[in-house]
PDB file of C-alpha atoms in Angstrom:
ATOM      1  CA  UNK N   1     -14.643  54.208 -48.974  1.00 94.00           C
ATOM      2  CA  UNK N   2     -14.542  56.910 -45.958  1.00 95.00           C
ATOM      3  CA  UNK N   3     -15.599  59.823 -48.043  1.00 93.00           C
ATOM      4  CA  UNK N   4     -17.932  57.746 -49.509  1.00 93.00           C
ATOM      5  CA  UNK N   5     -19.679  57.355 -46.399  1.00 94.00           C
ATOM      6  CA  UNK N   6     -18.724  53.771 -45.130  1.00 94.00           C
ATOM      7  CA  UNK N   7     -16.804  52.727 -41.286  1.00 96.00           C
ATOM      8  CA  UNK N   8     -13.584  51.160 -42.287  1.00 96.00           C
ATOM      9  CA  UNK N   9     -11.408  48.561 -40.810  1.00 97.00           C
ATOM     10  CA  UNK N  10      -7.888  48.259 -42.225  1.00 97.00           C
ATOM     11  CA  UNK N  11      -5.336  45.683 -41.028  1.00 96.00           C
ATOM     12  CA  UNK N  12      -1.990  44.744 -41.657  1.00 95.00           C
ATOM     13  CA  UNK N  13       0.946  43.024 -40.020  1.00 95.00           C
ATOM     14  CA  UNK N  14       2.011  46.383 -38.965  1.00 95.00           C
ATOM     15  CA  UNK N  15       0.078  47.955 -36.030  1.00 96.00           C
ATOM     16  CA  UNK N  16       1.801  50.985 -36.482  1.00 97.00           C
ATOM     17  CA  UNK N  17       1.018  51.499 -39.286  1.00 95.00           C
ATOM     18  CA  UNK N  18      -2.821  51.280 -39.519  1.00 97.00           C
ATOM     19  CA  UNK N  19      -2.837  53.183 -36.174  1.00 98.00           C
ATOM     20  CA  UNK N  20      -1.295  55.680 -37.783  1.00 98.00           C
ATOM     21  CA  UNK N  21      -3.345  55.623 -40.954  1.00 97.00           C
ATOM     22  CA  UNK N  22      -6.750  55.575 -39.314  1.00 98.00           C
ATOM     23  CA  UNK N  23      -5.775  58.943 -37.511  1.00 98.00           C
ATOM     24  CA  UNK N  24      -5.134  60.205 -41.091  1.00 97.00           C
ATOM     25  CA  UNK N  25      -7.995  58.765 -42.364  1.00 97.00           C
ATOM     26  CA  UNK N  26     -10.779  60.055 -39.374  1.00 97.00           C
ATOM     27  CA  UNK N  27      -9.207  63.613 -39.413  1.00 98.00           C
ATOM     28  CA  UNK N  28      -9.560  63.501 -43.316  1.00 97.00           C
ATOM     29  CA  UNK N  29     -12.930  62.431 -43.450  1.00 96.00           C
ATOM     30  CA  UNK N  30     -14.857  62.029 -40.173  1.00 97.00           C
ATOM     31  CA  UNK N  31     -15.314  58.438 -40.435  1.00 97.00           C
ATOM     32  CA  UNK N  32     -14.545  55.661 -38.165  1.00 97.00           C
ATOM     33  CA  UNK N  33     -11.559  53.688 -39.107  1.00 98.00           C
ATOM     34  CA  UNK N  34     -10.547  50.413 -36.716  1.00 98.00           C
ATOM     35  CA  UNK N  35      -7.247  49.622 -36.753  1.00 98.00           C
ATOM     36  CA  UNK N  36      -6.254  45.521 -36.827  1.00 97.00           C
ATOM     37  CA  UNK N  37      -3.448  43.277 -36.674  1.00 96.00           C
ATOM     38  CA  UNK N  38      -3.517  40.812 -39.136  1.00 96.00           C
ATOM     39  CA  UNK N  39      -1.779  37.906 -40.977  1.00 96.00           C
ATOM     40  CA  UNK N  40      -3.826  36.721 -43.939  1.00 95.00           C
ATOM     41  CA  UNK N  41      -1.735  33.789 -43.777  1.00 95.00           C
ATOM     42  CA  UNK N  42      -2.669  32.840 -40.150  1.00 97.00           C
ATOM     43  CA  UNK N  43      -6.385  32.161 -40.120  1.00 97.00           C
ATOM     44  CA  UNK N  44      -6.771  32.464 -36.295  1.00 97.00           C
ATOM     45  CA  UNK N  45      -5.565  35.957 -36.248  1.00 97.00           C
ATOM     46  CA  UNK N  46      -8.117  37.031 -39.295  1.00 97.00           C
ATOM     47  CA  UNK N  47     -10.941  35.299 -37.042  1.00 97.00           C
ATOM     48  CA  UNK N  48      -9.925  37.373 -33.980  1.00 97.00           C
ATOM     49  CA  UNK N  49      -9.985  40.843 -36.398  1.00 97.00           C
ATOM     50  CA  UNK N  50     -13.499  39.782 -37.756  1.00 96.00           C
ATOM     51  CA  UNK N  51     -14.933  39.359 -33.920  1.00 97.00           C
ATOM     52  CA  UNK N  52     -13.051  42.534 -33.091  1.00 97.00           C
ATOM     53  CA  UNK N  53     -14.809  44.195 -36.300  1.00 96.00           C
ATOM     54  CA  UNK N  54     -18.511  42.701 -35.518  1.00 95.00           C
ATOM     55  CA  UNK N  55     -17.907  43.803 -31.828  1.00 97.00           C
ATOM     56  CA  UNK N  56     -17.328  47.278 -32.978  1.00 97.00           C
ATOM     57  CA  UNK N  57     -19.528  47.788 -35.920  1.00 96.00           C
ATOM     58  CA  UNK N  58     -22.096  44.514 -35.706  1.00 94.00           C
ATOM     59  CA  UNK N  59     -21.982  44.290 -39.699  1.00 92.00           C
ATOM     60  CA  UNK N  60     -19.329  43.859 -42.612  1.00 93.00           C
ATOM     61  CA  UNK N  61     -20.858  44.287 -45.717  1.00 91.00           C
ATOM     62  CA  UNK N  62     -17.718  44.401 -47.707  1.00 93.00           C
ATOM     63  CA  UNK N  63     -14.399  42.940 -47.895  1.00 93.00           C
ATOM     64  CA  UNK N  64     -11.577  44.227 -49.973  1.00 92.00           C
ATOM     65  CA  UNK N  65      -8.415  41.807 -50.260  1.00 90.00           C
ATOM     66  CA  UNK N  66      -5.377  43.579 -50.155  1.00 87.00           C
ATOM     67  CA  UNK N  67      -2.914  41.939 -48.870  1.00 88.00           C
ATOM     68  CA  UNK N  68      -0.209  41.174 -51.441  1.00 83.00           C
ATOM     69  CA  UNK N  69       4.029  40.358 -52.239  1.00 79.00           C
ATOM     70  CA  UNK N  70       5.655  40.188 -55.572  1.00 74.00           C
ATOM     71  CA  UNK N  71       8.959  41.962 -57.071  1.00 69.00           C
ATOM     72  CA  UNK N  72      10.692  41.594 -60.373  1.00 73.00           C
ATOM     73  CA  UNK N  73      13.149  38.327 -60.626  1.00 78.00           C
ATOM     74  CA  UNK N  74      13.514  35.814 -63.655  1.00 79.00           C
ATOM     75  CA  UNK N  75      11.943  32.402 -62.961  1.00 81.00           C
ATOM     76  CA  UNK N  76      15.026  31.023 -63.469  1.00 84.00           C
ATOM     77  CA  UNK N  77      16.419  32.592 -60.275  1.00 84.00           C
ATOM     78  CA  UNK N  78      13.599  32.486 -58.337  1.00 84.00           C
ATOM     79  CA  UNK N  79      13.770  30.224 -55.073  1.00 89.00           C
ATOM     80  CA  UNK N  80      11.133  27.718 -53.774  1.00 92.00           C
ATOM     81  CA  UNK N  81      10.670  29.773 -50.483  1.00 91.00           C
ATOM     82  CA  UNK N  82      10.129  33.024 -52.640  1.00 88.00           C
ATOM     83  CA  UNK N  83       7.452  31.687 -54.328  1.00 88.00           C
ATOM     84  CA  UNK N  84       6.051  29.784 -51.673  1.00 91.00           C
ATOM     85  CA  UNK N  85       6.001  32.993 -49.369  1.00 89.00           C
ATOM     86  CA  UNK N  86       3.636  35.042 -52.081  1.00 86.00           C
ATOM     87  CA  UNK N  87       1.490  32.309 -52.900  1.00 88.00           C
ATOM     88  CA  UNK N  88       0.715  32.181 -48.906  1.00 92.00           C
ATOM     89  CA  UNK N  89       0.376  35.877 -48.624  1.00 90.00           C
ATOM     90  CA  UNK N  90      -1.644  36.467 -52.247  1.00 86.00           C
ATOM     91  CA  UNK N  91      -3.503  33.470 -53.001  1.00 87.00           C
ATOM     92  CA  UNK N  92      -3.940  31.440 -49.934  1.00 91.00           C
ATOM     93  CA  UNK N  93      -4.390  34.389 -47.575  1.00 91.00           C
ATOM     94  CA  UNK N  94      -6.949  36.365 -49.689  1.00 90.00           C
ATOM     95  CA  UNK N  95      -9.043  32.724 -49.677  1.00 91.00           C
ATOM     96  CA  UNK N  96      -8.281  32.309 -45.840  1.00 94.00           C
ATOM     97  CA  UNK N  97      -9.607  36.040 -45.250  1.00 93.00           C
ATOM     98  CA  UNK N  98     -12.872  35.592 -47.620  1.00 92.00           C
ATOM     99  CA  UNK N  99     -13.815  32.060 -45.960  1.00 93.00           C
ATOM    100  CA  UNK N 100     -13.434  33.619 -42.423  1.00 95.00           C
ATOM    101  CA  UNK N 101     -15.819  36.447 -43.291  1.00 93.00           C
ATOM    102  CA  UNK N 102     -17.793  33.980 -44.853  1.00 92.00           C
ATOM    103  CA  UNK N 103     -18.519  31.420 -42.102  1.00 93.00           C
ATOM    104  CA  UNK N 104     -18.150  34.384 -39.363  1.00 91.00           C
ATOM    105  CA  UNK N 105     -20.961  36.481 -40.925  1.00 89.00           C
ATOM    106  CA  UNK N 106     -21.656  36.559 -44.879  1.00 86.00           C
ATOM    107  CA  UNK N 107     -23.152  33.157 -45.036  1.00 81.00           C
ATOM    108  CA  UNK N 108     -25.711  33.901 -41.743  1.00 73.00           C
ATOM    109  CA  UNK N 109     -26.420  37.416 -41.867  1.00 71.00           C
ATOM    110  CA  UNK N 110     -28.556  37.535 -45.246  1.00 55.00           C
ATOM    111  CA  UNK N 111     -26.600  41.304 -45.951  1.00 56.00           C
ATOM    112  CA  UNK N 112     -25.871  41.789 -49.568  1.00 55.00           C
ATOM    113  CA  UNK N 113     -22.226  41.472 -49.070  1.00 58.00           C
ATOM    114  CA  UNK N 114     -19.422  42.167 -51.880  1.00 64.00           C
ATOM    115  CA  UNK N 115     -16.064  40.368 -52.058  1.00 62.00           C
ATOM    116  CA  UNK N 116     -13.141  42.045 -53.984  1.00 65.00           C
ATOM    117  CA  UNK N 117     -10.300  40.089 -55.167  1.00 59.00           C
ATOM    118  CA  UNK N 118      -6.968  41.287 -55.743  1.00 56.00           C
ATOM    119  CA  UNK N 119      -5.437  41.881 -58.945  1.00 54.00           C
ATOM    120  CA  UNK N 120      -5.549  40.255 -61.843  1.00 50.00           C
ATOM    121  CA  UNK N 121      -3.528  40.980 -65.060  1.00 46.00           C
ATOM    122  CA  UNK N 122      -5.195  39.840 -68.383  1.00 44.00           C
ATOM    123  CA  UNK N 123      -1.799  39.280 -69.738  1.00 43.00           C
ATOM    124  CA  UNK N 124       1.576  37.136 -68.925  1.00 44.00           C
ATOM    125  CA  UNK N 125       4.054  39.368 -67.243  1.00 42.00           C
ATOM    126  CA  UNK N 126       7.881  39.555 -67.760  1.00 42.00           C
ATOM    127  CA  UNK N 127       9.840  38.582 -64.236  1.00 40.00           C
ATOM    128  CA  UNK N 128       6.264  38.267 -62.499  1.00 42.00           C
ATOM    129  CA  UNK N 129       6.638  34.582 -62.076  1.00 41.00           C
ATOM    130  CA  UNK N 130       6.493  35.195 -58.389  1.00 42.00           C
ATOM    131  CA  UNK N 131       2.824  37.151 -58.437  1.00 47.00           C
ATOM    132  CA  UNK N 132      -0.027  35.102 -57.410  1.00 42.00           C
ATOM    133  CA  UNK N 133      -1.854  36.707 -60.468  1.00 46.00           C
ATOM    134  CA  UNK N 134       0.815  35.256 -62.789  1.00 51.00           C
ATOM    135  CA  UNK N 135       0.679  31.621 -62.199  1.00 51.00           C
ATOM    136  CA  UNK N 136      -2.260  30.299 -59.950  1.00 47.00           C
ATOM    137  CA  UNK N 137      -5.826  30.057 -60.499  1.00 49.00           C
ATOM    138  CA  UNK N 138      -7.441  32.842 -58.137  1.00 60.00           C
ATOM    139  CA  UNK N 139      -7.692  36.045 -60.194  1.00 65.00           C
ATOM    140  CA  UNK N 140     -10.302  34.391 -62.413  1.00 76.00           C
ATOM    141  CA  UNK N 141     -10.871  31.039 -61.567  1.00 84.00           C
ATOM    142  CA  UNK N 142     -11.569  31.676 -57.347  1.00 86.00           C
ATOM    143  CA  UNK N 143     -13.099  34.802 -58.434  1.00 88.00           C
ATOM    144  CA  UNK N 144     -15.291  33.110 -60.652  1.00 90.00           C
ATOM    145  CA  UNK N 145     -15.907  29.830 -58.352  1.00 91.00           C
ATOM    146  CA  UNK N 146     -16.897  32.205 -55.079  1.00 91.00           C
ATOM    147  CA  UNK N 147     -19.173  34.311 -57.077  1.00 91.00           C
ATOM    148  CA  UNK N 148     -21.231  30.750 -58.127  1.00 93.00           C
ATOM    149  CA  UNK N 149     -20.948  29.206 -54.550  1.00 93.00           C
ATOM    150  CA  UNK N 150     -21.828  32.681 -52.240  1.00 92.00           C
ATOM    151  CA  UNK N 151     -24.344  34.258 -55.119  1.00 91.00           C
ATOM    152  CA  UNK N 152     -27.348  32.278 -53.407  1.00 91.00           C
ATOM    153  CA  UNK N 153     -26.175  34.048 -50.220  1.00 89.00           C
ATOM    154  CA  UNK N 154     -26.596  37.572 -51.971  1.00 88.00           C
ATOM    155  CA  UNK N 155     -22.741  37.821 -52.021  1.00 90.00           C
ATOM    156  CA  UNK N 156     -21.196  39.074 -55.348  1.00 92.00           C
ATOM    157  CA  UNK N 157     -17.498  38.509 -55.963  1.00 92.00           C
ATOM    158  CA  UNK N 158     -15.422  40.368 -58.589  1.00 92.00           C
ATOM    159  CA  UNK N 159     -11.679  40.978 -59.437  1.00 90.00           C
ATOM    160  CA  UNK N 160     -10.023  44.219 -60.280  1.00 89.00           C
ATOM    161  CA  UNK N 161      -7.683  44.292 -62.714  1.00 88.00           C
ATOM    162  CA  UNK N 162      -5.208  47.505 -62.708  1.00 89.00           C
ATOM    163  CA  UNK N 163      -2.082  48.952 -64.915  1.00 87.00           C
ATOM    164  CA  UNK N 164       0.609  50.298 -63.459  1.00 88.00           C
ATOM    165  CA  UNK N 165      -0.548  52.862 -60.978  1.00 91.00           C
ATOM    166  CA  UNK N 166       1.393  56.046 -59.778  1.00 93.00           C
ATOM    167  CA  UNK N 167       1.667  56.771 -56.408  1.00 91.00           C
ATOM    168  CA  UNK N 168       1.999  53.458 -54.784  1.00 89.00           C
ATOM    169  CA  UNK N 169       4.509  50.652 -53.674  1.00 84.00           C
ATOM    170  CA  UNK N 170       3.872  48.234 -56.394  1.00 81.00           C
ATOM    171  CA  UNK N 171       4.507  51.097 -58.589  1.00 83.00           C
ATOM    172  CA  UNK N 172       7.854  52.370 -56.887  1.00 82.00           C
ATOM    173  CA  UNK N 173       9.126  48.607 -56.389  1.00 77.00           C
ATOM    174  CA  UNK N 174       7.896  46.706 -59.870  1.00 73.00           C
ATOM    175  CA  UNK N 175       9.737  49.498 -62.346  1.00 76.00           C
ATOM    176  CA  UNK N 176       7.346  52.385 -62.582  1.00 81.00           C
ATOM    177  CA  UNK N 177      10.046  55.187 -63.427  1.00 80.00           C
ATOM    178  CA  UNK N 178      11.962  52.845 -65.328  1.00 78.00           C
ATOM    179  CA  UNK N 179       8.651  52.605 -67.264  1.00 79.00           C
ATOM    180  CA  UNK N 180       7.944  55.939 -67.634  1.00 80.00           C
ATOM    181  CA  UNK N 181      11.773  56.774 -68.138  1.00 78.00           C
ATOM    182  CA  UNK N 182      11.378  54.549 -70.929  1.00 76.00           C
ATOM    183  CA  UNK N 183       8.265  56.090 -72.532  1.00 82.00           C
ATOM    184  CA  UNK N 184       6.969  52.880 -72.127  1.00 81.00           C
ATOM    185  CA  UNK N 185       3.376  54.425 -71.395  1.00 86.00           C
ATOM    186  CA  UNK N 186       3.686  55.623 -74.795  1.00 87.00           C
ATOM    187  CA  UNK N 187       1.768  52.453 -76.002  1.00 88.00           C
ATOM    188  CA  UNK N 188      -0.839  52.700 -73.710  1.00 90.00           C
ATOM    189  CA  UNK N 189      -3.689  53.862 -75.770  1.00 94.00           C
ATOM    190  CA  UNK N 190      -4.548  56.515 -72.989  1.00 94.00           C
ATOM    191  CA  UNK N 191      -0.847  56.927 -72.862  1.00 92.00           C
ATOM    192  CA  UNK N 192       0.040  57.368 -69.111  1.00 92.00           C
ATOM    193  CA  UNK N 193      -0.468  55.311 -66.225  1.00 92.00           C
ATOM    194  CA  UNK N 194      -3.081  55.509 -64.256  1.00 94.00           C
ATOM    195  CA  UNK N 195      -3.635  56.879 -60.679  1.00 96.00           C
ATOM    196  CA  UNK N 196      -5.244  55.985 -56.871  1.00 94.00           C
ATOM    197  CA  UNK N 197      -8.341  58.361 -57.446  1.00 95.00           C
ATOM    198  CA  UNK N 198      -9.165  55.538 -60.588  1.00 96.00           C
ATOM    199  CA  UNK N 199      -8.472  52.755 -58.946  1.00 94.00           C
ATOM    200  CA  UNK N 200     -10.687  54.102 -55.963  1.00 93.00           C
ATOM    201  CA  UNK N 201     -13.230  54.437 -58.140  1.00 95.00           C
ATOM    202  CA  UNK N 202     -13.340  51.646 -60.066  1.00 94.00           C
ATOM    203  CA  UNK N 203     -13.233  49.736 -56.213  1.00 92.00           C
ATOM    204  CA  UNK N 204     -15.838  51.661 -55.614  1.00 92.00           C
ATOM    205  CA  UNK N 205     -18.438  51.121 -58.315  1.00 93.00           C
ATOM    206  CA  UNK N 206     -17.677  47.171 -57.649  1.00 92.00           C
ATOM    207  CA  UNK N 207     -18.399  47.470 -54.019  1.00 90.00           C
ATOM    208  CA  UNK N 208     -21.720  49.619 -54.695  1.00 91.00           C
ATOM    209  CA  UNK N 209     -25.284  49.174 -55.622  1.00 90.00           C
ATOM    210  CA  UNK N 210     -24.736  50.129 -59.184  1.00 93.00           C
ATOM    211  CA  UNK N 211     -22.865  46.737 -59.936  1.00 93.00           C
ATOM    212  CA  UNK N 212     -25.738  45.168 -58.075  1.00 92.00           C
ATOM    213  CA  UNK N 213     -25.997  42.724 -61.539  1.00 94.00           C
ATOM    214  CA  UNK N 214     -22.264  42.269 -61.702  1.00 93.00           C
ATOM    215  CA  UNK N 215     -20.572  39.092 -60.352  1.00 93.00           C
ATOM    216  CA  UNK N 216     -17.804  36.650 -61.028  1.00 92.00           C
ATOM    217  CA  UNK N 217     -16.502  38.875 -63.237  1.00 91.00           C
ATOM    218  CA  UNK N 218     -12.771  41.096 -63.578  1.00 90.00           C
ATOM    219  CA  UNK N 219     -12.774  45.267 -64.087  1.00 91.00           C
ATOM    220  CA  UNK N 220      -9.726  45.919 -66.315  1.00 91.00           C
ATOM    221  CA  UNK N 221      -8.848  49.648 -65.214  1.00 93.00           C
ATOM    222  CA  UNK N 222      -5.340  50.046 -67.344  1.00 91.00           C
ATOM    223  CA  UNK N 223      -5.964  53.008 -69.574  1.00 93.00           C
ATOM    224  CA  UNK N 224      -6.321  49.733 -72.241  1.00 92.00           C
ATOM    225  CA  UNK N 225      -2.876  48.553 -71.412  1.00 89.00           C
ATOM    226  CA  UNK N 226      -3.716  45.154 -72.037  1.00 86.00           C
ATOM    227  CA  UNK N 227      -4.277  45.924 -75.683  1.00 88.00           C
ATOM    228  CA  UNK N 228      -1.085  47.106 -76.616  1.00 87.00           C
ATOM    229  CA  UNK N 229       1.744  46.399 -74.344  1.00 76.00           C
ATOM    230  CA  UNK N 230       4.384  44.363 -74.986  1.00 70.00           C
ATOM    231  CA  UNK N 231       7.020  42.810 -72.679  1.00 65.00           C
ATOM    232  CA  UNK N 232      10.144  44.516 -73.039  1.00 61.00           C
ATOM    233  CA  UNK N 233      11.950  41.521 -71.420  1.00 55.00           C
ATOM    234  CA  UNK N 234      15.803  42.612 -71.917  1.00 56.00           C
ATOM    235  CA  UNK N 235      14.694  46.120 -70.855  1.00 57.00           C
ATOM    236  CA  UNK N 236      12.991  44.319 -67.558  1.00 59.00           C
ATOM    237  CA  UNK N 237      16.510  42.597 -66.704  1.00 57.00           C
ATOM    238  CA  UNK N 238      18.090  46.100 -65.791  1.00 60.00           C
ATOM    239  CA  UNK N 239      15.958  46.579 -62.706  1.00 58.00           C
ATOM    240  CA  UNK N 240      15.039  43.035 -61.812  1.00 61.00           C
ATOM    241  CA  UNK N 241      16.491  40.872 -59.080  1.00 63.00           C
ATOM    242  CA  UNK N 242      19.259  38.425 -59.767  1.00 59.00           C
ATOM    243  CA  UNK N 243      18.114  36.213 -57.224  1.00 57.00           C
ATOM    244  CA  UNK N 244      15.035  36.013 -54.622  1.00 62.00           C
TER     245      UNK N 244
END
């Protein structure tokens, strides 16, 4: 978004670590970047990031929900607080963070404001009982519900949908070189995984005039993954947690 042009606020738990990724960020690109402590799952603190935001900027015209927690385990050894714990951080916090920005400014402002879910597989995963995406309406259902409710407003909502992605946590913690290791990308009909460049892109064209039609839909960027991938379940086991 800052080489495209567009202010930027990025929050996390971790001060640090935004501070420290905005000063990459504005040296890269020139762009303003505010820094904010957030947890999705406390909605008071995303209300005091969103009056911090409008202070500094005096419009949001889009929101991108990020914030997410899931790792490899069998259901079977999966405890109630494990699952609990995503579902507040993936689910509940990405509807906590799109009602706040909502009733703070969406709904009053008359901008033509774009909401981005998080992901949103197509498919059942093996040992992803504990992703939001996996087991709880929001990927399609919220996605599709917002986009009905907030289109009157001139707010679109839409869902990405990505495959495994190089070059990121998800990918590092949820088996990526075990995947690759594997060959399982061989059944990928692009045959590799994908990268951040595509996924910025894709985020992109969502957030942008030219999906100015598009809402309530999800953008399946994973090189047709979807198609052709099977779970390798026993293969999954080697890498997965025995207990969470």
């Amino acid at each position: 978004f800052s080489p495209a042009g567009c202010r930027t606020v990025i929050a996390s738990r971790n001060l640090q670590r935004v501070l420290e990724a905005s000063k990459k960020l504005v040296a890269a690109t020139g762009q303003q970047c505010l820094p904010l402590s957030i947890d999705v799952r406390q909605p008071q603190t995303i209300v005091a990031a969103v009056d911090e935001a409008l202070k500094e900027f005096k419009r949001i015209d889009i929101l991108v929900n990020g914030a997410a927690g899931n790792f490899l385990c069998p259901a079977s050894a999966l405890s109630f607080n494990a699952f609990k714990t995503v579902i507040d951080i993936d689910t509940i916090g990405t509807f906590n963070t799109s009602k706040v920005l909502f009733e703070k400014y969406f709904r009053v402002s008359g901008t033509r404001a774009r909401g981005l879910g998080g992901e949103a597989p197509i498919t059942g995963i093996a040992l992803l009982s504990i992703s939001h995406s996996c087991c709880d309406p929001f990927p399609d259902a919220m996605t599709r519900h917002l986009a009905v409710e907030w289109g009157p407003n001139n707010i679109r909502v839409n869902s990405l949908a990505p495959g495994p992605i190089t070059g990121t946590e998800g990918y590092r913690r949820l088996g990526g070189k075990f995947a690759k290791e594997a060959s399982l990308f061989d059944v990928i009909p692009l045959q590799r995984a994908g990268n951040k460049t595509e996924i910025a892109h894709s985020t992109l064209y969502l957030a942008s005039p030219l999906s100015s039609y598009v809402t309530g839909t999800t953008l399946v960027v994973d090189g047709g993954s979807w198609l052709t991938s099977a779970n390798n379940f026993p293969a999954l086991l080697g890498i997965a947690s025995s207990s969470a």
